[in-house]
Structures are given as structure tokens and as C-alpha cells.
């Protein structure tokens, strides 16, 4: 079965906040039939496709993945997206965005994000309510074998492009005397989460130096010597990169005995074991922007 149909059925069901059971009742079939459609085990026949299109109020072409713009997309739904209902319809915006990504339509995804930002959805919501949520859904699709790694790469790049667009438009607060260097642990490639946190801190007026992935430890030491940050933020997603974080922490502590920056660590590697971060020698574990602000005595406002 073409995965577009199964992905579309699932996304549309979620958009309409229906459980599989509720959808099955609307269509007069068993819940397992819906599960089979969504898992790509069964293909809806022509009559069922028609019914699905009616229930979801989309065209057959869209359901079948022939229409590039999903459920008539933004332009055709302008009246819905234009008015205040945008703020109540965030789930729909999210679904449209995710579909654009899955269709490989980077321009539409970026334009949608710029549009909703300009209509007033806050940067924090777009970052964590749309980008983060979409990336986690992409992870689920990859785990379920529904998308390939190249799509993960493509979607990551589109996300980072969109982040730059939003960041360029957002007004920064007045400069605060707080600075942070952000880096991922050695070869850890998952760096979008850290970038999001640093972007948010930058908007709070912090001076941020984002280094990304694959920074050699000795080079990180040089960056700390030059920039003299208050804080070094290290991100780890894969547990097998925790050791790389440990080397970074050791090197910083060893080289800056007199006046060391605070070292804060975060990321998905620690989500199943709240004590694990301590093995890195960092000063604190932090999971979000608010935590970072608290850590520095809320040096903003
Ligand atoms: C995009 C992505 C990639 C991209 C990363 C691109 C990039 N530039 O970041 C690429 C394609 C390179 C990639 C590669 C791999 N990935 Co990958 N990836 C993802 C995906 C889909 C999204 C990650 C993401 O950006 N999430 C959104 C951000 C915003 O969330 P976050 O990272 O958790 O960050 C938040 C917080 O944790 C926190 N935070 C994070 N760091 C820090 C640091 C500090 C100091 C603070 C305060 C807060 C903080 O703030 C953020 C905002 O809330 C996830 C799925 C998922 N569930 O996350 C899989 C996922 C993380 N990847 C996975 C895997 C297995 C891999 C690969 C091994 C294979 C593969 N799929 O390609 C390689 C490993 C590469 C490597 N050497 O590191 C698995 C990891 C499972 C595990 N834990 O063992 C996941 C969970 C997918 C899955 N469902 O199985 N991946």
C-alpha cells in the first residue's frame, strides 16, 4: 500500500481528534480495519475511499496522495487560517505543516510557518508546539519504518531553515549580561533541540555562541577561553555519546580551575534515567529554556 494513504488517514483522523474507534463507527467498520489502513496492512476499496474523503472533507486526490497541497491547504482555507480561529486551530496548522514536510514541499512548509508567525503565533509555540512536535512525529514514523533516514535529514534542514526565518523576525529583548556556549557531545548529530533553546535565550537578550556538532574538545576549550561564557550548555541524545560529554566537562574543569563556567547538560539521553547526567560531571541537568533562565538567577526582565 502506498504509505501516503495510510499516513494521510492517520493524520486526518488526528486532525479531527477522532479515535480509531470513533472513526470506525462513522464508517460502519471494525476498529481493526482502521488500524490496518493506518498500518498499511489493508487498502481501503473505492467505496471506502469515497467515505473517508467525505468524513474528512478532503478530495479523493488528496487522500490518494495525488494532490500536492494537503486538504486544500492554506490558500484554499484562507478564511479559516486568516481569522482568530488560527489560535484555536493549532492542531490543524500542525497537521498541514507535517504533511508538507512528508510531501517534500519545503517551500510550502516554510511559507506556512512565516505566515502563522506573522499572524501572531508566538515563536515559543512555533518552536516547541510545531517544530519539536513534528520532529518527534517524524521519529515515530521512522521507527515504524514509514519514512527513511534521508527524509529525517531533509526535514531537519527544512526545520532549521524555518527557525532562521522566525529568528530573523523576532524582536530581541535588551542585552543582558549573560552568555552561553552551546555544543553537542562530540559526534552527537542531534543538535536542533539545543539550537532551539539557544535561540530562545538569545531572544531573552543573552549572548549565545552556538557551535553545533563535532567540535573537538580542545577547540571547545579554546572557545571557552576566548568567549568567557557564564555557561556551557551540552546536549546529548544518544546514550552512547554520554562519554563524549564527560570528556568535554573534564577538559573545561581542568582548564578553568580558577573561574570555571557553569556546565549544564540536557537532551533525550537522560529521559529514562534522571540520575544519569551526574556521571558526566556537569553542574546541572536542564531540560528547557526556563530552567536555564532560573539557573542564571533569571538574568532577564
Ligand atoms: C531529526 C533527527 C535526526 C537527525 C538530526 C539532525 C539534527 N541536525 O539535529 C539525523 C537524521 C542526523 C538523525 C540521526 C540519527 N538518529 Co535521530 N532523530 C531525529 C528526530 C526525528 C528528531 C530529533 C529532534 O530534533 N527532536 C526535536 C528536539 C526539539 O527535541 P530534543 O532533541 O529532545 O530537544 C529538546 C529537549 O530535549 C531539550 N534539550 C535538548 N538538548 C538540550 C540541552 C540543554 C542544555 C537544554 C537546557 C535542553 C536541551 O530542549 C529541546 C527543546 O524542548 C528524533 C525523534 C525524537 N523523538 O526526537 C530521532 C531520534 C533521536 N534519532 C534516533 C536515531 C536512532 C538516530 C540514528 C542512530 C539513526 C537515524 N535515525 O538516522 C542517527 C544517529 C546520529 C548521531 N550520530 O547522533 C532515535 C534515538 C533512539 C535512542 N535514544 O536510542 C530517535 C529517537 C528516533 C526514534 N524514534 O528511534 N536523527
Coordinates of C-alpha atoms and ligand atoms in Angstrom, one line a residue:
X1 CA 0.0 0.0 0.0
X2 CA 1.2 3.5 -0.8
X3 CA 2.3 4.9 2.6
X4 CA 0.8 8.3 1.7
X5 CA -2.7 6.9 2.1
X6 CA -2.1 5.3 5.5
X7 CA -0.2 8.4 6.7
X8 CA -3.0 10.7 5.4
X9 CA -5.7 8.6 7.1
X10 CA -3.9 8.7 10.4
X11 CA -3.1 12.4 10.2
X12 CA -6.6 13.4 9.2
X13 CA -8.1 11.3 12.0
X14 CA -5.8 13.0 14.4
X15 CA -6.5 16.4 12.9
X16 CA -10.2 15.8 13.6
X17 CA -9.4 14.5 17.1
X18 CA -11.1 11.1 16.4
X19 CA -10.0 7.8 18.0
X20 CA -9.8 4.8 15.7
X21 CA -13.0 3.6 17.4
X22 CA -14.9 6.8 16.7
X23 CA -13.8 6.8 13.0
X24 CA -14.7 3.1 12.6
X25 CA -18.2 3.9 13.9
X26 CA -18.6 6.8 11.5
X27 CA -17.6 4.5 8.6
X28 CA -19.5 1.4 9.9
X29 CA -16.5 -0.9 10.0
X30 CA -14.5 -2.6 12.8
X31 CA -11.8 -0.6 14.6
X32 CA -9.2 -3.1 13.4
X33 CA -10.0 -2.1 9.9
X34 CA -8.9 1.4 10.6
X35 CA -5.8 0.2 12.4
X36 CA -5.0 -1.9 9.3
X37 CA -5.4 1.0 7.0
X38 CA -3.2 3.2 9.1
X39 CA -0.5 0.5 9.4
X40 CA -0.6 -0.1 5.7
X41 CA -1.8 -3.7 6.1
X42 CA -5.1 -3.2 4.2
X43 CA -6.1 -0.8 1.4
X44 CA -9.5 0.9 1.5
X45 CA -11.6 0.0 -1.5
X46 CA -13.1 2.6 -3.8
X47 CA -16.3 2.9 -1.8
X48 CA -14.4 3.3 1.4
X49 CA -12.0 5.9 0.0
X50 CA -15.1 7.9 -1.0
X51 CA -16.5 7.6 2.5
X52 CA -13.2 8.6 4.1
X53 CA -12.9 11.6 1.8
X54 CA -16.4 12.7 2.8
X55 CA -15.8 12.2 6.6
X56 CA -12.5 14.2 6.4
X57 CA -13.9 16.7 3.9
X58 CA -10.9 16.3 1.6
X59 CA -10.6 15.4 -2.1
X60 CA -10.0 11.9 -3.2
X61 CA -6.9 13.1 -4.9
X62 CA -5.5 14.3 -1.6
X63 CA -6.3 11.0 0.2
X64 CA -4.5 9.2 -2.6
X65 CA -1.5 11.5 -2.4
X66 CA -2.1 12.8 -5.9
X67 CA -2.8 16.4 -4.8
X68 CA 0.3 18.1 -3.6
X69 CA -1.4 20.6 -1.3
X70 CA -3.0 18.7 1.5
X71 CA -6.6 19.1 2.4
X72 CA -6.9 22.2 0.2
X73 CA -4.0 23.7 2.2
X74 CA -3.6 27.1 3.4
X75 CA -4.6 29.2 0.4
X76 CA -7.9 27.4 -0.1
X77 CA -8.6 27.5 3.7
X78 CA -7.5 31.1 4.0
X79 CA -10.7 32.2 5.7
X80 CA -10.1 29.6 8.4
X81 CA -6.5 30.4 8.9
X82 CA -6.8 34.1 8.5
X83 CA -9.1 34.9 11.4
X84 CA -8.8 34.3 15.1
X85 CA -9.7 30.6 14.7
X86 CA -6.0 30.2 13.8
X87 CA -5.3 30.3 17.6
X88 CA -7.9 27.6 18.2
X89 CA -7.0 25.5 15.2
X90 CA -3.3 25.0 16.1
X91 CA -3.7 21.2 15.6
X92 CA -4.8 21.8 12.1
X93 CA -1.8 24.1 11.4
X94 CA 0.4 21.4 12.8
X95 CA -1.1 18.7 10.6
X96 CA -0.8 20.8 7.5
X97 CA 2.9 21.6 8.3
X98 CA 3.7 18.0 8.9
X99 CA 2.1 16.9 5.7
X100 CA 4.1 19.5 3.7
X101 CA 7.3 18.1 5.3
X102 CA 6.3 14.5 4.4
X103 CA 5.4 15.5 0.9
X104 CA 8.9 17.1 0.5
X105 CA 7.4 20.5 0.0
X106 CA 9.9 22.7 1.8
X107 CA 8.7 26.0 0.3
X108 CA 5.1 25.4 1.4
X109 CA 6.3 24.4 4.9
X110 CA 8.5 27.4 5.3
X111 CA 5.8 29.8 3.9
X112 CA 3.2 28.4 6.3
X113 CA 5.5 28.9 9.3
X114 CA 6.2 32.5 8.3
X115 CA 2.5 33.1 7.7
X116 CA 1.4 31.9 11.0
X117 CA 4.2 33.8 12.8
X118 CA 3.2 37.0 11.0
X119 CA -0.4 36.4 12.1
X120 CA 0.7 36.3 15.7
X121 CA 1.5 32.7 16.8
X122 CA 4.5 33.2 19.2
X123 CA 8.0 31.9 18.5
X124 CA 7.9 29.7 21.5
X125 CA 4.8 27.9 20.3
X126 CA 6.1 27.5 16.8
X127 CA 9.4 26.1 18.1
X128 CA 8.1 23.7 20.7
X129 CA 4.4 23.3 19.7
X130 CA 5.1 22.8 16.0
X131 CA 8.7 22.1 15.2
X132 CA 9.5 19.9 18.2
X133 CA 6.2 18.1 17.9
X134 CA 6.7 17.5 14.2
X135 CA 10.2 16.2 14.7
X136 CA 9.0 13.7 17.3
X137 CA 6.3 12.5 15.0
X138 CA 8.9 12.1 12.3
X139 CA 10.9 10.0 14.7
X140 CA 7.9 7.8 15.3
X141 CA 7.3 7.4 11.5
X142 CA 11.0 6.5 11.1
X143 CA 10.8 3.9 13.9
X144 CA 7.7 2.5 12.3
X145 CA 9.6 2.1 9.0
X146 CA 7.3 4.6 7.3
X147 CA 10.0 7.0 6.3
X148 CA 13.6 6.8 5.5
X149 CA 16.7 8.4 7.1
X150 CA 17.0 10.8 4.1
X151 CA 13.6 12.2 5.0
X152 CA 14.7 12.8 8.6
X153 CA 17.7 14.7 7.2
X154 CA 15.6 16.7 4.8
X155 CA 13.0 17.6 7.5
X156 CA 15.8 18.6 9.9
X157 CA 17.2 21.0 7.3
X158 CA 13.7 22.5 6.5
X159 CA 13.2 22.9 10.2
X160 CA 16.4 24.8 10.7
X161 CA 15.7 27.0 7.7
X162 CA 12.3 27.9 9.2
X163 CA 13.9 28.5 12.6
X164 CA 16.2 31.0 10.9
X165 CA 13.2 32.8 9.3
X166 CA 11.4 33.1 12.6
X167 CA 14.5 34.2 14.5
X168 CA 15.3 36.9 12.0
X169 CA 11.8 38.4 12.5
X170 CA 11.6 38.1 16.3
X171 CA 12.5 41.1 18.4
X172 CA 15.3 40.6 20.9
X173 CA 15.0 41.8 24.5
X174 CA 17.6 44.4 25.7
X175 CA 21.0 42.9 26.1
X176 CA 21.5 41.0 29.4
X177 CA 24.9 40.2 31.0
X178 CA 24.6 36.5 30.4
X179 CA 26.4 34.4 27.9
X180 CA 26.3 30.8 26.8
X181 CA 28.2 28.5 24.5
X182 CA 26.1 25.6 23.2
X183 CA 27.6 22.4 21.8
X184 CA 26.6 18.8 21.3
X185 CA 28.6 16.0 22.8
X186 CA 31.3 15.0 20.3
X187 CA 29.7 13.3 17.3
X188 CA 26.2 13.8 18.5
X189 CA 24.3 14.9 15.4
X190 CA 21.0 15.8 17.1
X191 CA 21.5 19.5 17.6
X192 CA 18.2 21.1 16.8
X193 CA 16.9 20.9 20.3
X194 CA 19.9 22.7 21.7
X195 CA 19.7 25.3 18.9
X196 CA 16.0 26.0 19.8
X197 CA 17.0 26.6 23.5
X198 CA 19.8 28.9 22.5
X199 CA 17.6 30.8 20.1
X200 CA 15.1 31.4 22.9
X201 CA 17.8 32.6 25.2
X202 CA 19.1 34.9 22.5
X203 CA 15.6 36.5 22.3
X204 CA 15.8 37.0 26.1
X205 CA 18.9 39.1 25.4
X206 CA 21.5 36.5 26.2
X207 CA 24.7 36.4 24.2
X208 CA 24.8 33.0 22.6
X209 CA 27.6 31.2 20.8
X210 CA 26.1 28.1 19.1
X211 CA 28.8 25.6 17.9
X212 CA 26.7 22.6 16.8
X213 CA 28.1 19.1 16.4
X214 CA 31.6 17.5 16.1
X215 CA 33.5 20.2 17.9
X216 CA 36.9 18.8 19.1
X217 CA 37.3 19.0 22.9
X218 CA 40.5 21.2 22.7
X219 CA 38.7 23.5 20.3
X220 CA 35.8 23.8 22.8
X221 CA 38.4 24.7 25.5
X222 CA 39.7 27.5 23.2
X223 CA 36.2 28.8 22.6
X224 CA 35.6 29.0 26.4
X225 CA 38.9 30.8 26.8
X226 CA 38.0 33.3 24.1
X227 CA 34.3 33.9 24.8
X228 CA 34.4 33.5 28.6
X229 CA 30.8 32.4 28.8
X230 CA 28.8 32.2 32.1
X231 CA 27.5 28.9 30.9
X232 CA 28.4 26.0 28.7
X233 CA 25.4 24.0 27.5
X234 CA 26.0 20.5 26.3
X235 CA 23.3 18.4 24.5
X236 CA 23.2 14.6 24.3
X237 CA 20.6 12.5 22.7
X238 CA 22.2 9.1 22.1
X239 CA 23.3 7.4 25.4
X240 CA 26.5 6.3 23.7
X241 CA 27.6 9.9 23.4
X242 CA 27.5 10.5 27.1
X243 CA 31.2 9.7 27.4
X244 CA 31.9 12.4 24.9
X245 CA 30.1 14.8 27.1
X246 CA 32.1 13.6 30.1
X247 CA 35.4 14.4 28.2
X248 CA 34.1 17.9 27.4
X249 CA 33.2 18.5 31.1
X250 CA 36.5 17.2 32.3
X251 CA 38.5 19.3 29.9
X252 CA 36.7 22.5 30.8
X253 CA 37.0 21.8 34.6
X254 CA 40.7 21.0 34.1
X255 CA 41.5 24.1 32.1
X256 CA 39.5 26.7 34.0
X257 CA 40.1 25.8 37.6
X258 CA 40.1 29.4 38.8
X259 CA 36.9 30.7 37.2
X260 CA 35.0 27.9 35.6
X261 CA 31.8 28.5 33.6
X262 CA 28.8 26.6 34.9
X263 CA 28.2 23.5 32.8
X264 CA 24.7 22.5 32.1
X265 CA 23.7 19.3 30.3
X266 CA 20.5 18.3 28.7
X267 CA 18.8 16.2 26.0
X268 CA 17.0 13.0 25.3
X269 CA 19.8 10.7 26.5
X270 CA 18.7 11.3 30.1
X271 CA 15.0 10.9 29.9
X272 CA 14.8 7.4 31.1
X273 CA 17.2 7.8 34.0
X274 CA 17.1 11.1 35.8
X275 CA 20.3 10.5 37.7
X276 CA 22.5 9.5 34.6
X277 CA 23.5 13.1 33.9
X278 CA 25.5 13.1 37.1
X279 CA 28.0 10.7 35.5
X280 CA 29.1 13.5 33.2
X281 CA 30.4 15.7 36.0
X282 CA 28.2 18.6 34.7
X283 CA 26.9 21.1 37.3
X284 CA 23.3 20.7 36.5
X285 CA 20.8 18.9 34.3
X286 CA 18.4 21.1 32.5
X287 CA 15.5 20.3 30.1
X288 CA 14.4 23.7 28.8
X289 CA 14.9 27.4 28.4
X290 CA 13.0 28.3 31.6
X291 CA 15.4 26.1 33.6
X292 CA 18.4 27.9 32.0
X293 CA 17.0 31.2 33.0
X294 CA 16.4 30.0 36.5
X295 CA 19.9 28.7 36.7
X296 CA 21.4 32.1 36.0
X297 CA 19.1 33.8 38.6
X298 CA 16.7 34.8 35.9
X299 CA 19.1 37.4 34.5
X300 CA 16.5 38.8 32.2
X301 CA 13.5 41.0 32.6
Ligands
LIG1 C1 15.9 14.8 13.4 C2 16.5 13.5 13.9 C3 17.8 13.1 13.4 C4 18.6 14.0 12.5 C5 19.3 15.1 13.4 C6 19.5 16.4 12.7 C7 19.9 17.5 13.6 N1 20.6 18.5 13.0 O1 19.6 17.5 14.7 C8 19.6 12.9 11.9 C9 19.0 12.4 10.6 C10 21.0 13.4 11.7 C11 19.5 11.8 12.9 C12 20.4 10.8 13.1 C13 20.3 9.7 13.9 N2 19.2 9.4 14.7 CO1 17.8 10.7 15.0 N3 16.2 11.6 15.3 C14 15.8 12.7 14.8 C15 14.4 13.0 15.4 C16 13.4 12.7 14.3 C17 14.2 14.4 15.9 C18 15.2 15.0 16.8 C19 14.8 16.3 17.2 O2 15.3 17.3 16.7 N4 13.8 16.5 18.1 C20 13.2 17.7 18.5 C21 14.0 18.4 19.5 C22 13.5 19.8 19.8 O3 13.9 17.7 20.7 P1 15.1 17.3 21.7 O4 16.3 17.0 20.9 O5 14.6 16.3 22.7 O6 15.4 18.7 22.4 C23 14.5 19.2 23.4 C24 14.9 18.8 24.8 O7 15.5 17.5 24.9 C25 15.8 19.9 25.2 N5 17.2 19.8 25.1 C26 18.0 19.1 24.2 N6 19.3 19.3 24.4 C27 19.4 20.2 25.4 C28 20.5 20.8 26.1 C29 20.3 21.7 27.1 C30 21.5 22.3 27.8 C31 19.0 22.0 27.5 C32 18.7 23.0 28.5 C33 17.9 21.4 26.9 C34 18.1 20.5 25.9 O8 15.4 21.1 24.5 C35 14.7 20.7 23.3 C36 13.5 21.5 23.2 O9 12.5 21.1 24.1 C37 14.4 12.1 16.6 C38 13.0 11.7 17.1 C39 12.7 12.2 18.5 N7 11.8 11.6 19.2 O10 13.3 13.2 19.0 C40 15.2 10.9 16.1 C41 16.0 10.1 17.2 C42 16.5 10.9 18.3 N8 17.1 9.5 16.4 C43 17.4 8.3 16.6 C44 18.4 7.5 16.0 C45 18.4 6.1 16.3 C46 19.3 8.1 15.1 C47 20.4 7.4 14.4 C48 21.2 6.4 15.2 C49 19.9 6.7 13.1 C50 19.0 7.6 12.3 N9 17.7 7.6 12.6 O11 19.4 8.3 11.4 C51 21.3 8.6 13.9 C52 22.4 9.0 15.0 C53 23.2 10.2 14.6 C54 24.2 10.7 15.6 N10 25.5 10.3 15.4 O12 23.9 11.3 16.5 C55 16.5 7.7 17.7 C56 17.2 7.7 19.1 C57 16.7 6.5 19.9 C58 17.6 6.3 21.1 N11 17.5 7.2 22.0 O13 18.4 5.4 21.1 C59 15.3 8.8 17.7 C60 14.5 9.0 19.0 C61 14.3 8.2 16.6 C62 13.5 7.0 17.1 N12 12.2 7.2 17.2 O14 14.0 6.0 17.3 N13 18.4 11.9 13.7

